[in-house]
C-alpha cells in the first residue's frame, strides 16, 4: 500500500469522475478499476465498494461521495489516478457540480441496452460547463439486449460527443477495463502546475466521524498543504489546525503533505458538517489566497414536511436523531412544531423528494423511530396588504385572507425524456398537474424531450411515480427551480362539528379545491367514529363551505316500550330525545382518531 503514497510528478496525476444514470453500472465499474489497479485486494472486495450506506446499496444510488486514489503503470511510467465519485440524482445537483469542479475529466458511462437518460444528460452538461474531457464508455455489452452501435449514435446525436472510438466494456465481466485506464491516462489532461501560489483547496465532500469530528474531502487546486498547518475556510471564516491529512485509497492513509492537483482528506476536530460546507475553499491562515474558488452556494430546502413520532415519548429521540443526521447532512433543516392532532414533532426542509425519502428511511432504520409524515409541501410567498412579503411553508401559519394580496408559489422547469409511444399519456399528466407546455423536440427518431413549466407543489406529490407508470418505466425526468409566480391559491380548511381542525388544512389551487375538499370529507366520514349526535364534516374556503358530509347520530330506540297508545306520547319521547341530542351537540367534542389523520395524509399525498 505504501507505493500509492509515493509522489508522482504533477504531469502524471489524473483526476476523473464517473457520470452515469442510476443502475447503468457506475459502482460496478468503480469496483473493477480499484481491483485492476490493485488498490483493493480481491479478498477485501465487497460489491459496490464505494457505496458505504446499506441504503445506497439497496436502492442502487450513491448519496455520499467517496474518493479513491489508484496507482497505474503505463509504459513504465507510474501514474496517480484519483477517482472522485458523484451522486447521480437530481436532488444533489449542487454536490455533483462541486465534485466535477474537482476533476479534469469524466467517464460518461451509458448502459448499452438502455441509452441516455435525463439525469445523465443534465450531469453531462454540468461537466461540459466545467470544461472536462469526456470519455464515452458503453457498459454492459455482455447483455443479450445490448446495442452498442445504436447507443453510440444516440450519444453523438444527443450530446454531440464523438463516439467513433467509444470504449465498449462490461464491468461485470471485466472486459475493456484496461482500455478505460489507458484512455484516462492519454486523454484526461493533467492538473495545472500551480504549486507556487497560495493554498486553495476545494471541499467536495465531508462526513461526520463520531471519534474525530468532521472529515473533509478536498482537492488541492493551488499551492500545498502540510500536516499541522493552520487553515481557514473562506466562506464561513472559521479557523482550524489540520491535525491529520492523507489520501483516500479508498481507506484513509496518512501523508505529510499534499500538492496542487492531489486529492485527499483532512481532520481538524470540526464539530459539524455545516462548518465545512461542500464548495468552500480551504486556504492558509497566514498566507491567504486573494479570492475563494467560484461556485459556492448555500443549500436551500425546497420541500417541507412534518415529522411526528407515533409515541409522544419518542420526541426527544427524534430530536437527537435529526441532530445527528444534520451533522452528516448540511442540507437538512428542521424546527420544532406542535399540532393539536399529532402532538409535538418537527417541520423539516429537504432538497427534494429523494432527499426526503432517504432521511425518513434513515430515521426509521438507523434510529428505530416510528414516524407519522405529513404530506410534503413547498414554501409559498405571501404578499400582504401592508407591502410585506412572508414566506410560509405551513398552511396553518398562512395570514388571513383580509391581510393578503396574493400568494406566489415556486415553479420548476421540468424536462422529460420519453420514447415517442408515451408522449400522449405524459402530456396528459402535464396538463392535469397545471403544467404549462413549453416545447417538444425529438432528440432521436424514437425519443422526444418535453419541456414544461410546472408548480413545484404539483411535482412534490406522486408526479414521478405517475410518470414512471404511464411510460412503463421508460421516461426519465430532470427539474430545476426557476422562481416564484403569483397563483390563484386558497387555504382549504376542514371543519368537524363547526370547529376547524388545523392539522388537516392545506393550500390548494382554486380549481382543485372542490375535488380535494370532496375527497377529504368523504374519507373523514368513513373514518370518524359515530357519536351520540349528528356531526357535520365540512370543507371550507374562508367562510364558504364547498363540500360537506354528515355523520348521522347513534340513536337509542326510545319507542320500543310503546305498544299502541296515543301518538302524542310517542311525539313527547322523540322530542325529548331530540332536545338531548341538541344539548349534546352544543357541548360535545369530536376526537379525531390518529388513523383518520394517517389516512387523510395519505389521501392528500394522492389527491394534491
Coordinates of C-alpha atoms in Angstrom, one line a residue:
X1 CA 0.0 0.0 0.0
X2 CA 2.9 2.4 0.5
X3 CA 3.7 2.7 -3.2
X4 CA 0.4 4.5 -3.6
X5 CA 1.7 7.3 -1.3
X6 CA 4.7 7.9 -3.5
X7 CA 4.7 11.3 -5.2
X8 CA 4.5 11.3 -8.9
X9 CA 5.2 14.5 -11.0
X10 CA 2.1 16.7 -11.5
X11 CA 2.1 15.8 -15.2
X12 CA 1.3 12.2 -14.2
X13 CA -1.7 13.0 -12.0
X14 CA -5.2 12.4 -13.5
X15 CA -8.4 13.4 -11.7
X16 CA -11.6 12.0 -13.1
X17 CA -15.1 11.1 -12.1
X18 CA -17.8 8.8 -13.5
X19 CA -21.1 10.2 -14.8
X20 CA -23.8 7.6 -15.1
X21 CA -27.6 7.2 -14.5
X22 CA -28.8 5.0 -11.6
X23 CA -28.2 1.4 -12.5
X24 CA -26.0 1.9 -15.5
X25 CA -23.2 0.2 -13.7
X26 CA -21.2 3.1 -12.2
X27 CA -20.4 1.4 -8.9
X28 CA -19.5 -1.9 -10.5
X29 CA -17.1 -0.1 -12.9
X30 CA -15.5 1.7 -10.0
X31 CA -15.0 -1.6 -8.2
X32 CA -13.3 -3.1 -11.2
X33 CA -11.0 -0.1 -11.6
X34 CA -10.0 -0.4 -8.0
X35 CA -9.4 -4.2 -8.4
X36 CA -7.4 -3.9 -11.7
X37 CA -5.0 -1.3 -10.3
X38 CA -4.5 -3.5 -7.2
X39 CA -5.9 -0.7 -4.9
X40 CA -8.3 -3.1 -3.2
X41 CA -7.3 -6.8 -2.7
X42 CA -9.7 -9.2 -4.2
X43 CA -10.4 -10.7 -0.8
X44 CA -11.4 -7.4 0.7
X45 CA -13.6 -6.6 -2.2
X46 CA -17.3 -6.3 -1.5
X47 CA -19.6 -5.3 -4.3
X48 CA -20.2 -1.5 -4.7
X49 CA -17.2 -0.8 -2.6
X50 CA -17.7 2.9 -2.6
X51 CA -21.3 2.9 -1.6
X52 CA -21.0 2.9 2.2
X53 CA -24.6 3.0 3.3
X54 CA -26.8 0.0 3.2
X55 CA -29.5 2.2 1.8
X56 CA -27.2 3.2 -1.1
X57 CA -26.5 -0.4 -2.0
X58 CA -30.2 -1.3 -1.8
X59 CA -31.5 1.5 -3.9
X60 CA -28.5 1.4 -6.3
X61 CA -27.9 5.0 -5.7
X62 CA -24.8 6.9 -4.5
X63 CA -25.7 9.5 -2.0
X64 CA -22.5 10.3 -0.1
X65 CA -19.4 10.9 -2.3
X66 CA -16.3 8.8 -2.0
X67 CA -12.9 9.1 -3.5
X68 CA -10.1 6.6 -4.3
X69 CA -6.5 7.0 -5.3
X70 CA -5.1 4.4 -7.7
X71 CA -1.6 3.8 -8.9
X72 CA -1.4 2.7 -12.5
X73 CA 1.7 1.9 -14.6
X74 CA 1.6 2.6 -18.3
X75 CA 4.7 2.3 -20.5
X76 CA 6.8 2.0 -17.3
X77 CA 5.6 5.4 -16.1
X78 CA 3.8 5.5 -12.8
X79 CA 0.5 7.4 -12.9
X80 CA -1.7 8.5 -10.0
X81 CA -5.4 8.3 -10.8
X82 CA -7.9 9.9 -8.5
X83 CA -11.5 8.7 -8.9
X84 CA -14.0 11.1 -7.4
X85 CA -17.4 9.6 -7.0
X86 CA -20.5 11.7 -7.9
X87 CA -24.1 11.3 -6.8
X88 CA -26.3 10.7 -9.8
X89 CA -29.6 12.0 -8.5
X90 CA -31.2 15.3 -9.5
X91 CA -31.7 16.5 -5.8
X92 CA -28.0 16.6 -5.4
X93 CA -27.0 18.5 -8.4
X94 CA -25.0 21.1 -6.4
X95 CA -22.9 18.3 -4.9
X96 CA -22.4 16.9 -8.4
X97 CA -21.2 20.3 -9.7
X98 CA -18.7 20.6 -6.9
X99 CA -17.2 17.1 -7.4
X100 CA -17.0 17.8 -11.2
X101 CA -15.1 21.0 -10.4
X102 CA -12.5 18.9 -8.6
X103 CA -11.8 16.9 -11.8
X104 CA -10.2 17.4 -15.2
X105 CA -12.0 14.5 -16.9
X106 CA -15.1 12.3 -16.8
X107 CA -16.1 8.9 -17.9
X108 CA -19.6 9.0 -19.3
X109 CA -21.0 5.5 -18.7
X110 CA -24.1 4.6 -20.6
X111 CA -25.8 1.3 -20.4
X112 CA -25.6 -0.3 -23.9
X113 CA -29.1 -1.7 -23.6
X114 CA -30.9 1.4 -22.3
X115 CA -29.4 4.6 -23.7
X116 CA -29.1 8.1 -22.4
X117 CA -31.3 9.2 -19.5
X118 CA -32.4 12.7 -18.5
X119 CA -30.2 12.9 -15.4
X120 CA -27.1 11.7 -17.2
X121 CA -27.8 14.4 -19.7
X122 CA -28.0 17.1 -17.0
X123 CA -24.8 15.9 -15.5
X124 CA -23.0 15.9 -18.8
X125 CA -24.0 19.5 -19.4
X126 CA -22.6 20.3 -16.0
X127 CA -19.3 18.6 -16.9
X128 CA -19.1 20.4 -20.2
X129 CA -19.6 23.7 -18.4
X130 CA -16.6 22.8 -16.2
X131 CA -14.6 22.1 -19.4
X132 CA -14.0 18.4 -18.5
X133 CA -12.6 16.0 -21.1
X134 CA -15.4 13.5 -21.5
X135 CA -14.7 9.8 -22.4
X136 CA -17.7 7.9 -23.5
X137 CA -18.0 4.3 -22.2
X138 CA -20.6 1.8 -23.3
X139 CA -21.2 -0.6 -20.4
X140 CA -23.0 -4.0 -20.1
X141 CA -22.1 -5.1 -23.6
X142 CA -22.3 -8.7 -22.3
X143 CA -26.1 -8.4 -22.0
X144 CA -28.1 -10.1 -24.8
X145 CA -30.1 -6.9 -25.3
X146 CA -27.1 -4.6 -25.8
X147 CA -26.9 -2.5 -29.0
X148 CA -23.7 -0.6 -28.6
X149 CA -23.8 0.8 -32.2
X150 CA -27.2 2.3 -31.8
X151 CA -26.4 3.8 -28.4
X152 CA -23.1 5.2 -29.6
X153 CA -25.1 7.0 -32.4
X154 CA -27.6 8.2 -29.8
X155 CA -24.9 9.8 -27.7
X156 CA -23.5 11.5 -30.7
X157 CA -26.9 12.9 -31.7
X158 CA -28.0 14.0 -28.2
X159 CA -24.8 15.2 -26.7
X160 CA -22.6 15.8 -29.7
X161 CA -19.7 13.7 -28.4
X162 CA -17.6 11.9 -31.0
X163 CA -18.3 8.2 -30.2
X164 CA -16.4 6.6 -33.1
X165 CA -13.9 5.2 -30.6
X166 CA -16.1 4.9 -27.6
X167 CA -14.8 2.2 -25.3
X168 CA -17.0 -0.9 -25.1
X169 CA -16.8 -2.6 -21.8
X170 CA -18.6 -4.9 -19.4
X171 CA -17.7 -4.0 -15.8
X172 CA -19.2 -7.2 -14.6
X173 CA -17.1 -9.5 -16.9
X174 CA -14.0 -7.2 -16.6
X175 CA -13.9 -6.6 -20.4
X176 CA -12.4 -3.3 -21.5
X177 CA -11.2 -2.1 -18.1
X178 CA -7.5 -1.7 -19.2
X179 CA -8.7 0.3 -22.2
X180 CA -10.5 2.6 -19.9
X181 CA -7.4 3.1 -17.7
X182 CA -5.3 3.8 -20.7
X183 CA -7.8 6.3 -22.0
X184 CA -7.8 8.1 -18.7
X185 CA -4.0 8.5 -18.9
X186 CA -3.9 9.5 -22.5
X187 CA -7.0 11.7 -22.8
X188 CA -7.6 13.4 -19.5
X189 CA -5.3 16.5 -19.1
X190 CA -3.0 16.7 -16.0
X191 CA -3.8 19.4 -13.4
X192 CA -2.3 22.9 -13.8
X193 CA 1.1 23.3 -12.1
X194 CA 0.3 26.0 -9.5
X195 CA 2.5 24.8 -6.6
X196 CA 4.0 28.3 -6.1
X197 CA 0.6 30.0 -5.5
X198 CA -1.0 30.4 -2.0
X199 CA -3.0 27.3 -1.0
X200 CA -6.6 26.9 -2.4
X201 CA -8.3 23.6 -2.0
X202 CA -11.9 22.8 -2.9
X203 CA -14.1 20.9 -0.4
X204 CA -16.2 18.4 -2.4
X205 CA -17.5 16.3 0.5
X206 CA -17.5 16.0 4.2
X207 CA -18.8 13.4 6.6
X208 CA -19.1 13.1 10.4
X209 CA -17.0 10.6 12.3
X210 CA -18.0 10.0 15.9
X211 CA -14.4 9.9 17.1
X212 CA -12.6 12.5 15.0
X213 CA -15.3 15.0 14.2
X214 CA -15.8 16.0 10.6
X215 CA -13.6 14.5 7.9
X216 CA -13.3 16.8 4.9
X217 CA -12.5 15.5 1.4
X218 CA -10.8 18.1 -0.8
X219 CA -8.9 18.6 -4.0
X220 CA -5.8 20.9 -3.8
X221 CA -6.2 23.4 -6.7
X222 CA -3.2 25.7 -5.9
X223 CA -0.2 25.5 -3.6
X224 CA 0.3 22.8 -1.0
X225 CA -0.9 21.8 2.5
X226 CA 1.2 20.2 5.2
X227 CA 0.2 18.3 8.4
X228 CA -0.2 20.7 11.3
X229 CA -0.9 23.8 9.1
X230 CA -3.2 26.5 10.4
X231 CA -6.0 26.7 7.9
X232 CA -9.1 28.8 7.3
X233 CA -12.3 28.1 5.5
X234 CA -13.1 31.1 3.3
X235 CA -16.9 31.0 3.2
X236 CA -17.6 30.8 6.9
X237 CA -14.3 32.3 8.1
X238 CA -13.6 29.5 10.6
X239 CA -10.0 28.6 11.5
X240 CA -8.6 25.2 12.3
X241 CA -5.4 23.3 12.6
X242 CA -5.0 20.4 10.2
X243 CA -4.3 17.6 12.7
X244 CA -4.2 14.8 10.1
X245 CA -4.1 14.9 6.4
X246 CA -3.8 12.0 4.0
X247 CA -5.1 10.3 0.8
X248 CA -8.0 8.1 0.3
X249 CA -7.1 4.8 -1.2
X250 CA -10.2 4.0 -0.6
X251 CA -9.3 3.6 3.0
X252 CA -7.6 6.6 4.6
X253 CA -3.8 6.6 4.6
X254 CA -1.9 9.4 6.3
X255 CA 0.5 11.6 4.5
X256 CA 2.7 14.6 5.4
X257 CA 2.0 16.9 2.5
X258 CA -0.4 17.2 -0.4
X259 CA 0.5 19.3 -3.5
X260 CA -1.6 21.0 -6.2
X261 CA -3.6 18.5 -8.2
X262 CA -3.8 15.9 -5.4
X263 CA -7.0 14.7 -3.7
X264 CA -7.1 13.9 0.0
X265 CA -8.8 14.2 3.3
X266 CA -8.2 16.2 6.5
X267 CA -9.4 16.1 10.0
X268 CA -9.2 19.1 12.3
X269 CA -11.7 18.5 15.1
X270 CA -14.5 20.3 13.3
X271 CA -17.8 20.0 15.1
X272 CA -20.4 19.7 12.4
X273 CA -20.7 19.3 8.7
X274 CA -22.3 22.7 8.4
X275 CA -18.9 24.3 9.3
X276 CA -17.2 22.5 6.3
X277 CA -19.7 23.2 3.6
X278 CA -19.3 21.5 0.2
X279 CA -17.9 24.0 -2.3
X280 CA -16.0 26.0 0.3
X281 CA -12.3 26.9 -0.2
X282 CA -9.5 25.9 2.2
X283 CA -6.6 28.3 2.5
X284 CA -3.7 29.0 4.8
X285 CA -4.5 31.2 7.8
X286 CA -1.3 33.3 7.4
X287 CA -0.8 33.3 3.7
X288 CA -4.4 33.7 2.5
X289 CA -5.5 33.4 -1.1
X290 CA -6.9 36.5 -2.7
X291 CA -10.2 35.0 -3.8
X292 CA -12.2 31.9 -3.0
X293 CA -12.9 29.3 -5.7
X294 CA -16.0 30.1 -7.6
X295 CA -19.3 28.3 -7.4
X296 CA -20.0 28.1 -3.7
X297 CA -23.7 28.3 -2.6
X298 CA -25.8 27.6 0.4
X299 CA -28.3 24.7 0.4
X300 CA -31.9 26.0 0.2
X301 CA -34.6 23.5 1.1
X302 CA -37.4 23.3 -1.4
X303 CA -39.7 20.7 0.1
X304 CA -41.1 20.7 3.6
X305 CA -42.9 18.1 5.7
X306 CA -43.9 17.5 9.3
X307 CA -42.3 14.6 11.1
X308 CA -44.1 13.4 14.3
X309 CA -43.2 10.4 16.5
X310 CA -46.0 7.9 16.8
X311 CA -45.4 7.6 20.5
X312 CA -45.2 11.0 22.2
X313 CA -42.3 9.9 24.4
X314 CA -40.1 9.4 21.3
X315 CA -39.9 13.2 20.7
X316 CA -36.5 13.6 22.4
X317 CA -35.1 10.6 20.5
X318 CA -36.4 12.1 17.2
X319 CA -34.7 15.5 18.1
X320 CA -31.4 13.7 18.8
X321 CA -31.6 11.6 15.6
X322 CA -32.3 14.6 13.4
X323 CA -29.4 16.4 15.1
X324 CA -27.1 13.5 14.3
X325 CA -28.3 13.3 10.7
X326 CA -27.7 17.0 10.4
X327 CA -24.1 16.6 11.4
X328 CA -23.7 14.5 8.3
X329 CA -26.1 16.3 6.0
X330 CA -25.8 20.1 5.9
X331 CA -28.8 20.5 3.7
X332 CA -31.3 19.2 6.3
X333 CA -33.1 21.9 8.1
X334 CA -35.6 21.3 11.0
X335 CA -37.5 23.3 13.6
X336 CA -39.9 22.1 16.3
X337 CA -43.6 22.2 15.5
X338 CA -46.7 21.2 17.5
X339 CA -50.1 20.3 16.3
X340 CA -53.3 19.6 18.2
X341 CA -53.7 16.3 16.4
X342 CA -50.2 14.9 16.3
X343 CA -48.6 16.4 19.5
X344 CA -45.0 17.5 19.2
X345 CA -42.8 17.0 16.2
X346 CA -40.6 18.8 13.7
X347 CA -41.0 20.6 10.5
X348 CA -38.2 19.6 8.2
X349 CA -36.9 21.0 5.0
X350 CA -35.3 18.9 2.2
X351 CA -33.6 19.5 -1.1
X352 CA -36.1 17.4 -2.9
X353 CA -38.2 14.3 -2.8
X354 CA -35.4 11.7 -2.9
X355 CA -33.6 13.5 -0.1
X356 CA -36.8 13.5 1.9
X357 CA -37.3 9.7 1.4
X358 CA -33.8 9.0 2.3
X359 CA -33.9 11.0 5.6
X360 CA -37.1 9.3 6.6
X361 CA -35.8 5.9 5.9
X362 CA -32.6 6.6 7.8
X363 CA -34.6 7.8 10.8
X364 CA -36.7 4.7 10.8
X365 CA -33.9 2.3 10.2
X366 CA -30.8 3.6 12.0
X367 CA -32.7 5.1 14.9
X368 CA -35.7 2.7 15.1
X369 CA -38.3 5.5 15.2
X370 CA -41.9 5.2 14.2
X371 CA -42.9 8.3 12.3
X372 CA -46.0 10.0 11.0
X373 CA -45.1 12.0 8.0
X374 CA -47.4 14.8 6.8
X375 CA -48.0 15.5 3.1
X376 CA -45.0 17.3 1.6
X377 CA -45.5 21.0 1.0
X378 CA -43.4 23.8 -0.6
X379 CA -42.6 27.3 0.5
X380 CA -45.2 29.9 -0.5
X381 CA -44.6 33.6 -0.6
X382 CA -47.4 35.7 0.6
X383 CA -47.6 39.4 -0.4
X384 CA -49.5 41.1 2.4
X385 CA -51.6 44.2 2.1
X386 CA -49.0 46.2 4.1
X387 CA -46.4 45.5 1.4
X388 CA -44.6 42.9 3.4
X389 CA -43.6 39.5 1.9
X390 CA -43.9 36.5 4.2
X391 CA -42.5 33.0 3.5
X392 CA -44.8 30.3 4.6
X393 CA -44.5 26.5 4.4
X394 CA -47.1 25.6 6.9
X395 CA -50.8 26.0 5.9
X396 CA -51.8 26.9 9.5
X397 CA -49.4 29.9 9.5
X398 CA -50.9 31.5 6.4
X399 CA -52.0 35.1 7.0
X400 CA -55.8 35.7 7.0
X401 CA -57.5 36.4 3.6
X402 CA -58.1 40.0 4.5
X403 CA -54.4 40.6 5.1
X404 CA -53.0 39.1 2.0
X405 CA -53.0 40.5 -1.6
X406 CA -51.6 37.4 -3.4
X407 CA -49.8 34.2 -2.9
X408 CA -46.8 33.1 -5.0
X409 CA -45.6 29.6 -5.4
X410 CA -42.3 28.2 -6.7
X411 CA -42.3 26.9 -10.3
X412 CA -39.9 24.4 -11.8
X413 CA -38.8 23.8 -15.4
X414 CA -39.1 20.2 -16.0
X415 CA -37.6 18.2 -18.8
X416 CA -39.0 14.8 -19.6
X417 CA -37.2 12.3 -21.9
X418 CA -39.5 9.7 -23.2
X419 CA -39.9 7.1 -26.0
X420 CA -42.3 8.5 -28.6
X421 CA -45.1 6.0 -27.8
X422 CA -45.7 7.5 -24.4
X423 CA -45.9 11.2 -25.4
X424 CA -49.7 11.3 -25.2
X425 CA -50.1 10.0 -21.6
X426 CA -47.2 12.1 -20.4
X427 CA -48.7 15.3 -21.9
X428 CA -52.0 14.4 -20.2
X429 CA -50.1 14.2 -16.9
X430 CA -48.5 17.6 -17.6
X431 CA -52.0 19.2 -18.2
X432 CA -53.5 17.6 -15.1
X433 CA -50.8 19.0 -12.9
X434 CA -51.4 22.6 -14.1
X435 CA -48.3 22.3 -16.3
X436 CA -47.6 24.9 -19.0
X437 CA -46.3 23.2 -22.1
X438 CA -43.2 24.9 -23.4
X439 CA -41.7 22.8 -26.2
X440 CA -41.2 19.3 -27.6
X441 CA -38.3 18.1 -29.7
X442 CA -37.2 14.8 -31.0
X443 CA -33.6 14.1 -29.9
X444 CA -33.5 10.8 -31.9
X445 CA -36.2 9.4 -34.1
X446 CA -37.7 7.4 -31.2
X447 CA -37.2 9.7 -28.2
X448 CA -38.6 13.0 -27.5
X449 CA -37.8 15.7 -25.0
X450 CA -40.8 17.5 -23.5
X451 CA -40.4 20.8 -21.5
X452 CA -43.0 22.0 -19.1
X453 CA -43.2 24.8 -16.5
X454 CA -44.9 23.2 -13.5
X455 CA -45.7 24.4 -10.0
X456 CA -43.3 22.6 -7.6
X457 CA -46.3 21.8 -5.4
X458 CA -47.7 19.6 -8.2
X459 CA -44.5 17.8 -8.6
X460 CA -44.0 17.1 -4.9
X461 CA -46.7 14.5 -4.7
X462 CA -46.5 11.4 -6.8
X463 CA -45.6 13.1 -10.1
X464 CA -42.5 10.9 -10.5
X465 CA -44.4 7.7 -9.8
X466 CA -47.1 8.7 -12.3
X467 CA -44.5 9.5 -14.9
X468 CA -43.0 6.1 -14.5
X469 CA -46.2 4.2 -14.5
X470 CA -47.6 6.0 -17.6
X471 CA -44.4 5.3 -19.6
X472 CA -43.9 1.7 -18.3
X473 CA -40.7 3.0 -16.6
X474 CA -39.0 4.3 -19.7
X475 CA -39.4 8.1 -19.2
X476 CA -36.9 10.0 -17.1
X477 CA -37.0 13.5 -15.7
X478 CA -34.8 16.3 -14.7
X479 CA -36.0 19.5 -13.0
X480 CA -34.7 22.9 -11.9
X481 CA -36.4 25.6 -9.9
X482 CA -36.9 28.7 -11.9
X483 CA -38.6 31.1 -9.4
X484 CA -41.9 32.3 -8.0
X485 CA -45.1 33.2 -9.7
X486 CA -48.4 34.5 -8.5
X487 CA -51.1 31.8 -8.5
X488 CA -54.7 31.6 -7.5
X489 CA -54.2 29.7 -4.3
X490 CA -56.6 29.2 -1.4
X491 CA -56.4 27.7 2.0
X492 CA -58.8 24.8 2.4
X493 CA -60.0 24.2 6.0
X494 CA -61.8 21.2 7.3
X495 CA -64.4 21.8 10.0
X496 CA -65.7 19.0 12.1
X497 CA -68.8 19.9 14.1
X498 CA -68.1 23.5 13.3
X499 CA -64.6 23.5 14.7
X500 CA -61.7 23.9 12.3
X501 CA -59.0 21.1 12.5
X502 CA -55.7 22.8 12.0
X503 CA -53.8 19.7 11.1
X504 CA -55.9 19.0 8.1
X505 CA -55.6 22.4 6.4
X506 CA -53.9 22.5 3.0
X507 CA -53.1 25.2 0.5
X508 CA -54.5 24.2 -2.9
X509 CA -55.2 25.8 -6.2
X510 CA -58.7 27.2 -6.6
X511 CA -59.6 24.9 -9.5
X512 CA -58.7 21.9 -7.5
X513 CA -60.2 22.9 -4.2
X514 CA -63.6 21.3 -4.8
X515 CA -62.2 17.9 -5.7
X516 CA -59.8 17.9 -2.8
X517 CA -62.4 19.0 -0.4
X518 CA -64.9 16.4 -1.6
X519 CA -62.3 13.6 -1.3
X520 CA -61.3 14.7 2.2
X521 CA -64.8 15.0 3.6
X522 CA -65.8 11.6 2.2
X523 CA -62.7 9.9 3.6
X524 CA -63.3 11.5 7.0
X525 CA -66.9 10.4 7.1
X526 CA -65.7 6.8 6.8
X527 CA -63.0 7.2 9.5
X528 CA -64.5 9.3 12.3
X529 CA -66.4 7.1 14.8
X530 CA -70.2 7.9 15.0
X531 CA -71.2 9.9 18.1
X532 CA -74.5 10.3 20.0
X533 CA -75.2 13.4 18.0
X534 CA -75.1 14.4 14.3
X535 CA -71.7 15.7 13.1
X536 CA -71.3 17.8 10.0
X537 CA -67.9 17.5 8.3
X538 CA -67.3 20.5 6.0
X539 CA -64.5 21.6 3.7
X540 CA -64.4 25.4 3.5
X541 CA -62.5 28.2 1.9
X542 CA -62.8 31.1 4.3
X543 CA -66.4 31.1 5.4
X544 CA -67.7 29.4 2.2
X545 CA -68.5 25.7 2.5
X546 CA -67.6 23.9 -0.7
X547 CA -68.2 20.3 0.2
X548 CA -69.9 18.7 3.2
X549 CA -70.8 15.3 4.6
X550 CA -72.7 14.5 7.7
X551 CA -72.3 11.6 10.2
X552 CA -75.7 10.6 11.5
X553 CA -76.2 10.2 15.2
X554 CA -76.3 6.9 17.0
X555 CA -80.0 6.8 18.3
X556 CA -81.4 4.7 21.1
X557 CA -84.8 3.3 20.2
X558 CA -86.9 5.3 22.7
X559 CA -90.2 4.0 21.3
X560 CA -89.5 0.3 22.0
X561 CA -91.6 0.4 25.2
X562 CA -94.6 2.0 23.5
X563 CA -97.0 -0.6 22.1
X564 CA -100.0 1.1 20.6
X565 CA -101.0 4.1 22.7
X566 CA -101.5 7.7 21.6
X567 CA -99.3 9.5 19.0
X568 CA -98.7 12.4 21.4
X569 CA -97.0 10.0 23.8
X570 CA -94.5 9.0 21.1
X571 CA -94.0 12.6 20.0
X572 CA -93.2 13.6 23.5
X573 CA -90.5 10.9 23.8
X574 CA -89.0 11.8 20.4
X575 CA -89.0 15.5 21.2
X576 CA -87.2 14.8 24.5
X577 CA -84.6 12.7 22.6
X578 CA -84.1 15.5 20.0
X579 CA -83.6 18.0 22.8
X580 CA -80.9 15.8 24.4
X581 CA -79.1 15.4 21.1
X582 CA -79.2 19.2 20.6
X583 CA -77.7 19.8 24.0
X584 CA -75.0 17.2 23.4
X585 CA -74.2 18.7 20.0
X586 CA -73.6 22.1 21.7
X587 CA -71.2 20.7 24.3
X588 CA -69.9 17.6 22.5
X589 CA -66.3 17.5 21.2
X590 CA -65.2 15.2 18.5
X591 CA -61.9 13.5 18.9
X592 CA -60.4 12.7 15.5
X593 CA -58.6 9.4 15.8
X594 CA -55.0 9.0 14.7
X595 CA -55.9 6.6 12.0
X596 CA -58.1 9.3 10.4
X597 CA -55.2 11.7 10.2
X598 CA -52.9 9.0 8.8
X599 CA -55.4 8.1 6.1
X600 CA -56.1 11.8 5.2
X601 CA -52.4 12.5 5.0
X602 CA -52.1 9.6 2.6
X603 CA -55.0 10.8 0.7
X604 CA -53.6 14.4 0.5
X605 CA -50.4 12.9 -1.0
X606 CA -52.5 11.2 -3.7
X607 CA -55.1 14.0 -4.4
X608 CA -52.9 17.1 -4.2

